[in-house]
C-alpha positions as CSV (number, residue, x, y, z in Angstrom):
1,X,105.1,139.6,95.6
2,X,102.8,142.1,97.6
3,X,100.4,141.1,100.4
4,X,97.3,142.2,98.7
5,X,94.0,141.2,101.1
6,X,91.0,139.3,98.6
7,X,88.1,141.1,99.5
8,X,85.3,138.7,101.3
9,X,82.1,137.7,99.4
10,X,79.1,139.6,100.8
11,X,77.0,136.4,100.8
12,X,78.0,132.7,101.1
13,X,76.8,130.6,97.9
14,X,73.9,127.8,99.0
15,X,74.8,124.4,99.8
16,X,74.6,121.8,97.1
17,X,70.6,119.8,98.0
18,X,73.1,117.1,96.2
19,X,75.6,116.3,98.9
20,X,73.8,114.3,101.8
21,X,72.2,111.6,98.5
22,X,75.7,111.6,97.6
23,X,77.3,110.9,101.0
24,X,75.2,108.5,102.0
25,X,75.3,106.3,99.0
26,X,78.9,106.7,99.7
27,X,79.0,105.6,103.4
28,X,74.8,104.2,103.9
29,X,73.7,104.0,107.4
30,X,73.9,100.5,107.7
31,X,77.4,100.6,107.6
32,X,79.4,98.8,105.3
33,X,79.7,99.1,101.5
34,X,77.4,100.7,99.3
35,X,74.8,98.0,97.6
36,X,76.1,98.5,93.9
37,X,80.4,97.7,95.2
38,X,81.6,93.9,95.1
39,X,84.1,94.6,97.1
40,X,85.9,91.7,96.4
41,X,88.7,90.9,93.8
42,X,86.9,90.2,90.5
43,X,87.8,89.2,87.1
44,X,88.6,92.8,85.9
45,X,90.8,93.3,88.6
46,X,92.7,90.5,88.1
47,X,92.3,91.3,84.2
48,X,93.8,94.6,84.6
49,X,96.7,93.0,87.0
50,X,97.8,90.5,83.9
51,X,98.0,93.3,81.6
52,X,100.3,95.0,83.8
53,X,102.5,92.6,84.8
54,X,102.9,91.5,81.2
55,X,103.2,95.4,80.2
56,X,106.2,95.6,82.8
57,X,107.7,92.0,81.9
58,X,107.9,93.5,78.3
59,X,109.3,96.7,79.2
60,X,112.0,95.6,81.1
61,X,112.8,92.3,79.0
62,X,113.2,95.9,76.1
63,X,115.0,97.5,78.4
64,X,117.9,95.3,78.1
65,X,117.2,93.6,81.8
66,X,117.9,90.0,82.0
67,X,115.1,87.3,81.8
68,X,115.9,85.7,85.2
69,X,116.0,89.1,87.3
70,X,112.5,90.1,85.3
71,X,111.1,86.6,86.4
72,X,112.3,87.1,90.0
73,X,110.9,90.5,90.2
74,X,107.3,90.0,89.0
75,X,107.1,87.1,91.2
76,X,107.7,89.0,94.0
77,X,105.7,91.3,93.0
78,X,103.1,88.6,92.8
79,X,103.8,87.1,96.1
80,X,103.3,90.6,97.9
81,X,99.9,90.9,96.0
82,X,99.4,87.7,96.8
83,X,99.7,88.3,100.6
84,X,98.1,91.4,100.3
85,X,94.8,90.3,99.1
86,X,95.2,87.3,101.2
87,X,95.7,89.3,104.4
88,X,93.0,91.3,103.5
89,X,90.4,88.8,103.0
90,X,91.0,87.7,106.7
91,X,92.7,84.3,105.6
92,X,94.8,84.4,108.3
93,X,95.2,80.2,108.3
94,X,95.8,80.7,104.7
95,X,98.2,83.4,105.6
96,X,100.2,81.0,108.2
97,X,100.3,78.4,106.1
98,X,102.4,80.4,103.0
99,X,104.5,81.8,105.9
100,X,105.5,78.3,107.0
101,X,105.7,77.4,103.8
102,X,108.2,80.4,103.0
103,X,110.1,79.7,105.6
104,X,110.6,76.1,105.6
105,X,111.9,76.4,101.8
106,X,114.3,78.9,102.7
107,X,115.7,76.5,105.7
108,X,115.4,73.4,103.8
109,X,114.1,71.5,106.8
């Protein structure tokens, strides 16, 4: 494959007028999220997570994997999200609760 230099435009094409609008009803002034996001875990999202964990239960149930490691991996799975959102949300007592929690059961104390 040759080096062959692309020749250069002679003029630059004009910015898109579109791009500030769009920028700042990405990221307003304010700061923050943009008026129109929840930004919270709604009902579709947690819609969209039961189809998927019930789309992977199935598939690997198919697969030929047993029922007991299927149930022990999507409730992992679940516990990460879990402590994920929870972490997220800033529910740090909430958060040192399951922790204690988690580690009192494994100690059996």
């Amino acid at each position: 494959m040759s080096h062959v230099p692309l020749p250069l435009p002679a003029h630059h094409a004009p910015a898109c007028a579109c791009a500030p609008a769009a920028a700042e009803a990405l990221a307003p002034a304010s700061g923050g999220e943009p008026a129109d996001s929840a930004g919270r875990f709604g009902p579709t999202h947690a819609l969209i997570l039961l189809i998927a964990f019930l789309g992977l239960g199935c598939g690997l149930f198919l697969a030929g994997t047993e029922i007991q490691t299927v149930l022990a991996l999507l409730g992992g799975c679940g516990a990460i999200g879990a402590a994920t959102l929870t972490a997220a949300g800033g529910g740090r007592r909430l958060m040192a609760v399951l922790v204690e929690t988690a580690v009192l059961s494994v100690t059996d104390k």
